[in-house]
Amino acid sequence: MSKGEQTRSAIVAQSLDLASVVGLNGLSIGALAEHTGMSKSGLFAHFGSKEALQLAVLDAAEERFVEMVVKPASKAPRGVARIREMFERGFEWERSWAGTGGCVFNASAPEFDDQPGAVRDRLVRAQRDWRETLVRVARGAVQTGEFRPDLDCEQFAYEVKAINLGYIHSSRLMRDPKAEAHARAAFERLIQTSLAHPLH
Amino acid sequence: MSKGEQTRSAIVAQSLDLASVVGLNGLSIGALAEHTGMSKSGLFAHFGSKEALQLAVLDAAEERFVEMVVKPASKAPRGVARIREMFERGFEWERSWAGTGGCVFNASAPEFDDQPGAVRDRLVRAQRDWRETLVRVARGAVQTGEFRPDLDCEQFAYEVKAINLGYIHSSRLMRDPKAEAHARAAFERLIQTSLAHPLH
DNA sequence: GCCGAAAAAGCACGATCGTTCAATATCTTG
DNA sequence: CAAGATATTGAACGATCGTGCTTTTTCGGC
């Protein structure tokens, strides 16, 4: 890896933490330069525009997400076990942002949902990929016979995402110590009502 | 109402729409001045600080929310009917922000969840009030005998909020036309599993 | 209609924003 | 080690930010 590449990725790593606190828009070249000990222009030269930096941050975040959540969870046995693994690793993912500002995707979504452009498109793509993953995993549980054959898997994915958003809202904004317990309870209820043979 | 008060409230009204698009931080005095046809300093004098403006915006938003959602829904008969009314009016509330940037509370939550200060405190209070309202309404449905006596009403409130957040995410960011249908389905499932006597 | 009060405007400040560009330092390779 | 490519700096740009003044306009009660 050349010198340029490695400083670039170091910048992006720092940007990830900073962006998670102040948002993708709040990311300022100046603050980032001071934080990394570089000059503004030297840092800027690696990206050419702020938008390119934001996109690089999102790319890095997604890569990290795949590595930390999707890939390992995909090794769990197909079906409910894999779903649980995905859900559980979602907590780890959130925990990995503790001390910073929380998952950059969810932190940036409300900020860009009305601002057309490449960043918004990138956010949408990431969320769509994740949702499709959830749908696929749910279908797997239908095929193993654990979930009802008539289960609406898109609805299932929607609800998993909703539980996750609720968790973030409750833990990060409200600082509710019961946030995780609430999320788990909601998830268990979701699983229960999705099973082909509920435990009465 | 004096001249000052009426221009002040006109400014706040404009700020509401603008803030819902660009966020409470993105609210700039300059852009707001241009948008209202006033001078920056004339506008600024009404608040004394940007933070005071942000707080005024939140106050106005909450008042609007109470007027549009809480008050009317409170007139519905106690129990599930009132819960449904609250949920239903939540859609109207979101719809009332169509064309702008969506509910300013939810749009600002991720932006301030790591920035201590009066604005954050104000956001937390608003959300806490709303959650307590939901808990109270759920308790009402327990008392009427519609909901299970052992229902965890705080859990119920958490899930209603989560469904709402999921709806916003799905409709605003993903532009999913099925967002509302998903939210409704999730809500119905929540009601079903909360009933004392589920419809089989 | 006058006059004190209140509201709005005008102007300027220092700071910071994203960005450009020429000059310098550092790497990488022959 | 030399030399060409690459990385980084420093200074500056126009714009905009939130905010503090002083001055002017407008309002409201007598």
Short mmCIF file of C-alpha atoms (C1' of nucleotides) in Angstrom, two decimals:
data_model
loop_
_atom_site.label_atom_id
_atom_site.label_comp_id
_atom_site.label_asym_id
_atom_site.label_seq_id
_atom_site.Cartn_x
_atom_site.Cartn_y
_atom_site.Cartn_z
CA MET A 1 0.00 0.00 0.00
CA SER A 2 1.49 3.31 -1.08
CA LYS A 3 1.96 6.23 1.26
CA GLY A 4 -1.00 8.03 -0.22
CA GLU A 5 -3.33 5.14 0.18
CA GLN A 6 -2.45 4.54 3.78
CA THR A 7 -2.85 8.14 4.87
CA ARG A 8 -6.07 8.26 2.95
CA SER A 9 -7.46 5.30 4.79
CA ALA A 10 -6.20 6.74 8.07
CA ILE A 11 -8.12 9.91 7.30
CA VAL A 12 -11.23 7.95 6.48
CA ALA A 13 -10.94 6.02 9.74
CA GLN A 14 -10.78 9.25 11.71
CA SER A 15 -13.63 10.65 9.66
CA LEU A 16 -15.78 7.71 10.60
CA ASP A 17 -15.60 8.50 14.29
CA LEU A 18 -16.00 12.20 13.78
CA ALA A 19 -18.89 11.84 11.38
CA SER A 20 -20.70 9.55 13.75
CA VAL A 21 -20.75 12.37 16.29
CA VAL A 22 -21.39 15.43 14.18
CA GLY A 23 -23.04 13.82 11.19
CA LEU A 24 -21.84 13.57 7.63
CA ASN A 25 -22.59 17.21 7.01
CA GLY A 26 -21.02 18.32 10.25
CA LEU A 27 -17.81 16.72 9.05
CA SER A 28 -15.57 19.70 8.39
CA ILE A 29 -12.27 19.55 6.57
CA GLY A 30 -10.71 21.96 9.04
CA ALA A 31 -11.69 20.05 12.16
CA LEU A 32 -10.67 16.83 10.52
CA ALA A 33 -7.27 18.24 9.57
CA GLU A 34 -6.63 19.38 13.10
CA HIS A 35 -7.74 16.03 14.41
CA THR A 36 -5.35 14.14 12.17
CA GLY A 37 -2.46 16.60 12.43
CA MET A 38 -2.48 17.29 8.72
CA SER A 39 -2.96 20.49 6.81
CA LYS A 40 -6.38 21.25 5.42
CA SER A 41 -5.18 21.26 1.83
CA GLY A 42 -3.08 18.14 2.21
CA LEU A 43 -6.03 16.28 3.56
CA PHE A 44 -8.39 17.73 1.01
CA ALA A 45 -6.15 16.67 -1.89
CA HIS A 46 -6.92 13.05 -1.16
CA PHE A 47 -10.56 13.46 -2.03
CA GLY A 48 -11.02 16.51 -4.21
CA SER A 49 -14.36 17.39 -2.70
CA LYS A 50 -16.21 17.07 0.53
CA GLU A 51 -18.80 14.88 -1.09
CA ALA A 52 -16.11 12.42 -2.19
CA LEU A 53 -14.92 12.29 1.40
CA GLN A 54 -18.44 11.59 2.62
CA LEU A 55 -18.80 8.80 0.09
CA ALA A 56 -15.45 7.34 1.15
CA VAL A 57 -16.64 7.37 4.74
CA LEU A 58 -19.80 5.51 3.79
CA ASP A 59 -17.83 2.96 1.80
CA ALA A 60 -15.57 2.32 4.78
CA ALA A 61 -18.53 2.06 7.14
CA GLU A 62 -20.27 -0.45 4.94
CA GLU A 63 -17.16 -2.54 4.60
CA ARG A 64 -16.84 -2.54 8.37
CA PHE A 65 -20.49 -3.48 8.73
CA VAL A 66 -20.20 -6.41 6.36
CA GLU A 67 -17.08 -7.58 8.16
CA MET A 68 -18.54 -7.24 11.62
CA VAL A 69 -22.15 -8.28 11.08
CA VAL A 70 -23.09 -9.79 7.75
CA LYS A 71 -20.15 -12.11 7.10
CA PRO A 72 -19.91 -13.74 10.54
CA ALA A 73 -23.66 -14.04 10.89
CA SER A 74 -23.84 -15.75 7.52
CA LYS A 75 -21.85 -18.60 8.96
CA ALA A 76 -24.60 -19.47 11.42
CA PRO A 77 -26.92 -22.29 10.33
CA ARG A 78 -29.60 -21.19 7.93
CA GLY A 79 -32.93 -20.30 9.53
CA VAL A 80 -33.85 -18.69 12.80
CA ALA A 81 -30.34 -19.21 14.17
CA ARG A 82 -28.91 -17.03 11.46
CA ILE A 83 -31.56 -14.40 12.01
CA ARG A 84 -30.75 -14.28 15.70
CA GLU A 85 -27.09 -13.97 14.88
CA MET A 86 -27.75 -11.02 12.60
CA PHE A 87 -29.83 -9.32 15.24
CA GLU A 88 -27.33 -10.01 17.99
CA ARG A 89 -24.39 -8.73 16.00
CA GLY A 90 -26.37 -5.61 15.33
CA PHE A 91 -25.93 -4.79 19.01
CA GLU A 92 -22.22 -5.37 18.76
CA TRP A 93 -22.15 -3.11 15.79
CA GLU A 94 -23.84 -0.38 17.76
CA ARG A 95 -21.60 -1.01 20.72
CA SER A 96 -18.57 -0.62 18.49
CA TRP A 97 -19.62 2.99 18.06
CA ALA A 98 -19.90 3.61 21.77
CA GLY A 99 -17.99 6.68 22.81
CA THR A 100 -18.61 8.11 19.38
CA GLY A 101 -21.87 9.11 17.82
CA GLY A 102 -23.48 5.85 16.84
CA CYS A 103 -23.84 4.06 13.53
CA VAL A 104 -23.11 6.56 10.82
CA PHE A 105 -25.81 5.20 8.51
CA ASN A 106 -28.64 5.73 10.93
CA ALA A 107 -27.16 8.98 12.17
CA SER A 108 -27.01 10.34 8.63
CA ALA A 109 -30.29 9.08 7.28
CA PRO A 110 -32.52 11.86 8.60
CA GLU A 111 -29.94 14.40 7.61
CA PHE A 112 -29.88 13.42 3.95
CA ASP A 113 -33.35 12.10 3.32
CA ASP A 114 -34.30 15.41 1.74
CA GLN A 115 -31.02 16.28 0.08
CA PRO A 116 -30.77 14.66 -3.35
CA GLY A 117 -27.31 13.71 -4.46
CA ALA A 118 -24.68 11.04 -4.43
CA VAL A 119 -24.53 10.80 -0.65
CA ARG A 120 -28.23 10.22 -0.34
CA ASP A 121 -28.09 7.61 -3.10
CA ARG A 122 -25.24 5.87 -1.33
CA LEU A 123 -27.20 5.80 1.91
CA VAL A 124 -30.22 4.37 0.19
CA ARG A 125 -28.18 1.67 -1.48
CA ALA A 126 -26.61 0.62 1.80
CA GLN A 127 -29.97 0.40 3.50
CA ARG A 128 -31.49 -1.46 0.60
CA ASP A 129 -28.66 -4.00 0.63
CA TRP A 130 -29.13 -4.56 4.33
CA ARG A 131 -32.87 -4.92 4.02
CA GLU A 132 -32.48 -7.42 1.20
CA THR A 133 -30.10 -9.38 3.34
CA LEU A 134 -32.70 -9.48 6.09
CA VAL A 135 -35.38 -10.58 3.66
CA ARG A 136 -33.17 -13.34 2.33
CA VAL A 137 -32.37 -14.59 5.79
CA ALA A 138 -36.04 -14.59 6.71
CA ARG A 139 -36.84 -16.58 3.59
CA GLY A 140 -34.25 -19.07 4.71
CA ALA A 141 -36.16 -19.59 7.93
CA VAL A 142 -39.32 -20.14 5.95
CA GLN A 143 -37.57 -22.76 3.86
CA THR A 144 -36.28 -24.59 6.90
CA GLY A 145 -39.86 -24.76 8.06
CA GLU A 146 -39.23 -22.75 11.20
CA PHE A 147 -41.18 -19.75 9.98
CA ARG A 148 -44.73 -19.87 8.66
CA PRO A 149 -44.85 -20.47 4.92
CA ASP A 150 -47.16 -17.48 4.49
CA LEU A 151 -44.86 -15.12 6.37
CA ASP A 152 -44.39 -11.74 4.70
CA CYS A 153 -40.61 -11.60 4.73
CA GLU A 154 -40.45 -7.98 3.64
CA GLN A 155 -42.68 -7.10 6.53
CA PHE A 156 -40.38 -9.08 8.77
CA ALA A 157 -37.35 -7.16 7.54
CA TYR A 158 -39.19 -3.88 8.03
CA GLU A 159 -39.89 -4.75 11.63
CA VAL A 160 -36.35 -5.81 12.39
CA LYS A 161 -35.16 -2.48 11.06
CA ALA A 162 -37.80 -0.67 13.11
CA ILE A 163 -36.71 -2.42 16.28
CA ASN A 164 -33.17 -1.39 15.56
CA LEU A 165 -34.16 2.23 15.00
CA GLY A 166 -36.15 2.18 18.20
CA TYR A 167 -33.15 0.86 20.04
CA ILE A 168 -30.91 3.61 18.74
CA HIS A 169 -33.44 6.27 19.57
CA SER A 170 -33.97 4.91 23.04
CA SER A 171 -30.36 4.30 23.94
CA ARG A 172 -28.65 7.22 22.28
CA LEU A 173 -31.13 10.03 22.72
CA MET A 174 -33.07 8.91 25.76
CA ARG A 175 -30.18 7.10 27.45
CA ASP A 176 -32.71 4.55 28.58
CA PRO A 177 -30.88 1.69 30.31
CA LYS A 178 -33.75 -0.58 29.36
CA ALA A 179 -33.31 0.11 25.66
CA GLU A 180 -31.59 -3.16 24.91
CA ALA A 181 -34.08 -5.16 26.94
CA HIS A 182 -36.94 -3.51 25.09
CA ALA A 183 -35.34 -4.25 21.75
CA ARG A 184 -34.78 -7.87 22.68
CA ALA A 185 -38.36 -8.27 23.87
CA ALA A 186 -39.68 -6.77 20.66
CA PHE A 187 -37.49 -9.08 18.66
CA GLU A 188 -38.63 -12.16 20.58
CA ARG A 189 -42.23 -11.19 20.01
CA LEU A 190 -41.51 -10.81 16.32
CA ILE A 191 -39.88 -14.23 16.17
CA GLN A 192 -42.73 -15.83 18.10
CA THR A 193 -45.42 -14.53 15.79
CA SER A 194 -43.39 -15.61 12.77
CA LEU A 195 -42.86 -19.21 13.79
CA ALA A 196 -44.72 -21.96 11.99
CA HIS A 197 -45.33 -23.66 15.33
CA PRO A 198 -45.34 -21.03 18.08
CA LEU A 199 -44.58 -22.25 21.58
CA HIS A 200 -48.30 -21.87 22.29
CA MET B 1 -50.71 40.41 19.92
CA SER B 2 -48.04 43.05 19.47
CA LYS B 3 -46.11 43.54 16.25
CA GLY B 4 -43.04 41.94 17.73
CA GLU B 5 -44.85 38.84 18.86
CA GLN B 6 -46.54 38.27 15.55
CA THR B 7 -43.39 38.59 13.48
CA ARG B 8 -41.62 36.39 15.96
CA SER B 9 -44.18 33.67 15.57
CA ALA B 10 -44.09 34.12 11.79
CA ILE B 11 -40.35 33.59 11.89
CA VAL B 12 -40.77 30.49 14.01
CA ALA B 13 -43.33 29.13 11.58
CA GLN B 14 -40.92 29.55 8.69
CA SER B 15 -38.13 28.08 10.77
CA LEU B 16 -40.20 24.99 11.37
CA ASP B 17 -40.40 24.18 7.68
CA LEU B 18 -36.80 25.05 7.03
CA ALA B 19 -35.49 23.13 10.02
CA SER B 20 -37.43 20.06 9.02
CA VAL B 21 -35.46 20.00 5.77
CA VAL B 22 -31.97 21.00 6.85
CA GLY B 23 -32.13 20.05 10.51
CA LEU B 24 -32.01 22.23 13.58
CA ASN B 25 -28.29 22.79 13.14
CA GLY B 26 -28.60 23.47 9.46
CA LEU B 27 -30.98 26.29 10.33
CA SER B 28 -28.99 29.39 9.47
CA ILE B 29 -29.95 32.91 10.42
CA GLY B 30 -28.93 34.20 7.02
CA ALA B 31 -30.96 31.73 4.99
CA LEU B 32 -33.89 32.26 7.30
CA ALA B 33 -33.67 36.01 6.92
CA GLU B 34 -33.67 35.78 3.17
CA HIS B 35 -36.56 33.36 3.29
CA THR B 36 -38.66 35.68 5.41
CA GLY B 37 -37.59 38.89 3.69
CA MET B 38 -36.13 40.31 6.86
CA SER B 39 -32.64 41.44 7.67
CA LYS B 40 -30.37 39.07 9.54
CA SER B 41 -30.01 41.36 12.53
CA GLY B 42 -33.68 42.22 12.71
CA LEU B 43 -34.55 38.58 12.77
CA PHE B 44 -31.79 37.72 15.18
CA ALA B 45 -32.92 40.36 17.68
CA HIS B 46 -36.07 38.36 18.34
CA PHE B 47 -34.12 35.50 19.87
CA GLY B 48 -30.71 36.69 20.99
CA SER B 49 -29.02 33.46 20.08
CA LYS B 50 -29.34 30.65 17.64
CA GLU B 51 -29.98 28.22 20.43
CA ALA B 52 -32.94 30.27 21.63
CA LEU B 53 -34.31 30.11 18.10
CA GLN B 54 -33.91 26.36 18.02
CA LEU B 55 -35.71 26.05 21.33
CA ALA B 56 -38.50 28.29 20.08
CA VAL B 57 -38.85 26.04 17.05
CA LEU B 58 -39.15 22.98 19.26
CA ASP B 59 -41.71 24.68 21.45
CA ALA B 60 -43.79 25.53 18.42
CA ALA B 61 -43.48 22.03 17.03
CA GLU B 62 -44.57 20.47 20.26
CA GLU B 63 -47.55 22.77 20.54
CA ARG B 64 -48.54 21.82 17.02
CA PHE B 65 -48.11 18.15 17.83
CA VAL B 66 -50.30 18.37 20.91
CA GLU B 67 -52.92 20.25 18.94
CA MET B 68 -52.89 17.88 15.97
CA VAL B 69 -52.37 14.52 17.64
CA VAL B 70 -52.60 14.34 21.40
CA LYS B 71 -55.61 16.52 22.06
CA PRO B 72 -57.96 15.16 19.41
CA ALA B 73 -56.93 11.58 20.05
CA SER B 74 -57.61 12.05 23.73
CA LYS B 75 -61.26 12.56 22.92
CA ALA B 76 -61.59 9.02 21.58
CA PRO B 77 -63.01 6.49 24.05
CA ARG B 78 -60.47 5.16 26.49
CA GLY B 79 -58.82 1.89 25.50
CA VAL B 80 -57.80 0.47 22.17
CA ALA B 81 -59.86 3.02 20.30
CA ARG B 82 -57.79 5.83 21.74
CA ILE B 83 -54.57 4.01 20.95
CA ARG B 84 -55.64 3.56 17.37
CA GLU B 85 -56.51 7.21 17.17
CA MET B 86 -53.08 8.21 18.46
CA PHE B 87 -51.40 5.95 15.94
CA GLU B 88 -53.57 7.10 13.09
CA ARG B 89 -53.05 10.76 13.81
CA GLY B 90 -49.34 10.09 13.85
CA PHE B 91 -49.63 9.51 10.11
CA GLU B 92 -51.47 12.77 9.66
CA TRP B 93 -48.76 14.45 11.65
CA GLU B 94 -46.11 13.06 9.33
CA ARG B 95 -48.20 13.91 6.31
CA SER B 96 -48.45 17.50 7.52
CA TRP B 97 -44.71 17.72 6.97
CA ALA B 98 -44.91 16.42 3.44
CA GLY B 99 -43.11 18.70 1.04
CA THR B 100 -40.80 19.70 3.85
CA GLY B 101 -38.33 17.54 5.70
CA GLY B 102 -40.46 15.50 8.03
CA CYS B 103 -41.18 15.73 11.73
CA VAL B 104 -38.56 17.99 13.24
CA PHE B 105 -38.27 15.93 16.41
CA ASN B 106 -37.29 12.75 14.69
CA ALA B 107 -35.19 14.60 12.14
CA SER B 108 -33.22 16.30 14.90
CA ALA B 109 -32.83 13.42 17.32
CA PRO B 110 -29.79 11.77 15.71
CA GLU B 111 -28.23 15.16 15.19
CA PHE B 112 -28.31 16.13 18.85
CA ASP B 113 -28.06 12.83 20.65
CA ASP B 114 -24.38 13.45 21.23
CA GLN B 115 -24.43 17.19 21.71
CA PRO B 116 -25.19 18.09 25.31
CA GLY B 117 -27.08 21.30 25.85
CA ALA B 118 -30.47 22.88 26.10
CA VAL B 119 -31.60 21.70 22.68
CA ARG B 120 -30.84 18.11 23.43
CA ASP B 121 -32.59 18.40 26.79
CA ARG B 122 -35.60 19.87 25.08
CA LEU B 123 -35.71 17.03 22.58
CA VAL B 124 -35.47 14.45 25.32
CA ARG B 125 -38.27 16.07 27.26
CA ALA B 126 -40.55 16.12 24.25
CA GLN B 127 -39.91 12.47 23.52
CA ARG B 128 -40.35 11.52 27.14
CA ASP B 129 -43.68 13.32 27.30
CA TRP B 130 -44.85 11.54 24.20
CA ARG B 131 -43.74 8.16 25.46
CA GLU B 132 -45.48 8.72 28.77
CA THR B 133 -48.61 9.60 26.92
CA LEU B 134 -48.39 6.33 25.03
CA VAL B 135 -47.82 4.39 28.24
CA ARG B 136 -50.81 6.05 29.84
CA VAL B 137 -53.04 5.28 26.91
CA ALA B 138 -51.89 1.67 26.90
CA ARG B 139 -52.66 1.40 30.61
CA GLY B 140 -56.12 2.66 29.80
CA ALA B 141 -56.61 -0.26 27.46
CA VAL B 142 -55.49 -2.63 30.19
CA GLN B 143 -58.01 -1.11 32.55
CA THR B 144 -60.85 -1.46 30.08
CA GLY B 145 -59.94 -5.12 29.88
CA GLU B 146 -59.08 -5.01 26.21
CA PHE B 147 -55.37 -5.51 26.80
CA ARG B 148 -53.86 -8.31 28.87
CA PRO B 149 -53.51 -7.35 32.52
CA ASP B 150 -49.86 -8.43 32.48
CA LEU B 151 -49.01 -6.32 29.44
CA ASP B 152 -45.77 -4.37 29.75
CA CYS B 153 -47.05 -0.95 28.80
CA GLU B 154 -43.61 0.60 28.57
CA GLN B 155 -42.65 -2.12 26.14
CA PHE B 156 -45.81 -1.35 24.22
CA ALA B 157 -44.89 2.34 24.01
CA TYR B 158 -41.39 1.45 22.91
CA GLU B 159 -42.74 -0.60 20.06
CA VAL B 160 -45.16 2.03 18.89
CA LYS B 161 -42.30 4.48 18.74
CA ALA B 162 -40.15 1.95 16.89
CA ILE B 163 -42.87 1.39 14.30
CA ASN B 164 -43.09 5.12 13.81
CA LEU B 165 -39.33 5.45 13.36
CA GLY B 166 -39.37 2.59 10.90
CA TYR B 167 -42.10 4.30 8.96
CA ILE B 168 -40.15 7.54 8.73
CA HIS B 169 -37.01 5.73 7.67
CA SER B 170 -38.84 3.72 5.08
CA SER B 171 -40.93 6.51 3.63
CA ARG B 172 -38.55 9.43 3.79
CA LEU B 173 -35.21 7.86 3.03
CA MET B 174 -36.19 4.80 1.05
CA ARG B 175 -39.27 6.33 -0.57
CA ASP B 176 -40.91 2.96 -0.18
CA PRO B 177 -44.56 3.21 -1.25
CA LYS B 178 -45.32 0.29 1.04
CA ALA B 179 -44.01 2.10 4.10
CA GLU B 180 -47.42 2.96 5.46
CA ALA B 181 -48.77 -0.53 4.83
CA HIS B 182 -45.79 -2.02 6.65
CA ALA B 183 -46.28 0.31 9.57
CA ARG B 184 -49.97 -0.53 9.78
CA ALA B 185 -49.28 -4.25 9.65
CA ALA B 186 -46.70 -3.96 12.39
CA PHE B 187 -49.14 -2.00 14.49
CA GLU B 188 -51.92 -4.53 14.01
CA ARG B 189 -49.59 -7.30 15.05
CA LEU B 190 -48.67 -5.33 18.12
CA ILE B 191 -52.32 -4.79 19.02
CA GLN B 192 -53.16 -8.45 18.43
CA THR B 193 -50.46 -9.73 20.75
CA SER B 194 -51.49 -7.23 23.40
CA LEU B 195 -55.16 -8.11 23.51
CA ALA B 196 -56.53 -9.98 26.49
CA HIS B 197 -58.64 -12.08 24.12
CA PRO B 198 -56.93 -12.29 20.73
CA LEU B 199 -59.15 -13.02 17.74
CA HIS B 200 -58.04 -16.67 17.74
"C1'" DG C 1 -49.98 64.29 15.79
"C1'" DC C 2 -46.40 63.71 19.18
"C1'" DC C 3 -43.14 61.05 21.57
"C1'" DG C 4 -41.20 57.42 24.02
"C1'" DA C 5 -40.76 52.56 23.08
"C1'" DA C 6 -40.27 48.78 20.30
"C1'" DA C 7 -38.85 46.72 15.97
"C1'" DA C 8 -36.10 46.42 12.09
"C1'" DA C 9 -32.16 47.58 9.26
"C1'" DG C 10 -27.35 48.35 8.18
"C1'" DC C 11 -22.79 47.45 8.83
"C1'" DA C 12 -18.98 45.18 10.58
"C1'" DC C 13 -16.43 41.75 13.28
"C1'" DG C 14 -13.77 37.38 13.76
"C1'" DA C 15 -14.28 32.61 12.66
"C1'" DT C 16 -14.85 28.96 9.78
"C1'" DC C 17 -16.47 26.87 5.66
"C1'" DG C 18 -14.95 24.27 1.03
"C1'" DT C 19 -11.79 24.98 -2.43
"C1'" DT C 20 -7.71 26.47 -5.47
"C1'" DC C 21 -2.89 26.81 -6.59
"C1'" DA C 22 1.91 27.39 -6.48
"C1'" DA C 23 5.71 25.90 -3.75
"C1'" DT C 24 7.95 22.42 -0.94
"C1'" DA C 25 8.84 18.04 1.05
"C1'" DT C 26 8.73 13.15 0.74
"C1'" DC C 27 8.44 8.89 -1.33
"C1'" DT C 28 9.45 5.45 -5.06
"C1'" DT C 29 11.81 3.65 -8.70
"C1'" DG C 30 15.43 3.17 -12.18
"C1'" DC D 1 22.07 8.55 -5.61
"C1'" DA D 2 19.41 10.96 -9.02
"C1'" DA D 3 15.13 12.12 -10.86
"C1'" DG D 4 10.51 11.93 -11.60
"C1'" DA D 5 6.24 11.07 -9.36
"C1'" DT D 6 3.60 11.68 -5.41
"C1'" DA D 7 2.31 13.63 -1.19
"C1'" DT D 8 1.92 17.58 1.70
"C1'" DT D 9 2.15 22.36 2.93
"C1'" DG D 10 1.05 27.38 3.26
"C1'" DA D 11 -1.33 31.12 1.88
"C1'" DA D 12 -5.24 32.93 0.03
"C1'" DC D 13 -10.04 33.13 -2.18
"C1'" DG D 14 -15.02 34.28 -1.66
"C1'" DA D 15 -18.86 32.84 1.01
"C1'" DT D 16 -21.28 32.22 4.97
"C1'" DC D 17 -21.64 31.58 9.77
"C1'" DG D 18 -23.43 33.67 14.56
"C1'" DT D 19 -23.28 37.86 16.87
"C1'" DG D 20 -22.61 42.84 18.52
"C1'" DC D 21 -23.27 47.48 17.59
"C1'" DT D 22 -25.50 52.00 16.09
"C1'" DT D 23 -28.91 54.08 13.38
"C1'" DT D 24 -33.27 54.33 11.29
"C1'" DT D 25 -37.95 53.09 10.83
"C1'" DT D 26 -42.30 51.83 12.67
"C1'" DC D 27 -45.59 51.14 16.25
"C1'" DG D 28 -48.81 52.33 20.17
"C1'" DG D 29 -50.63 55.27 23.95
"C1'" DC D 30 -51.64 60.06 25.28
#
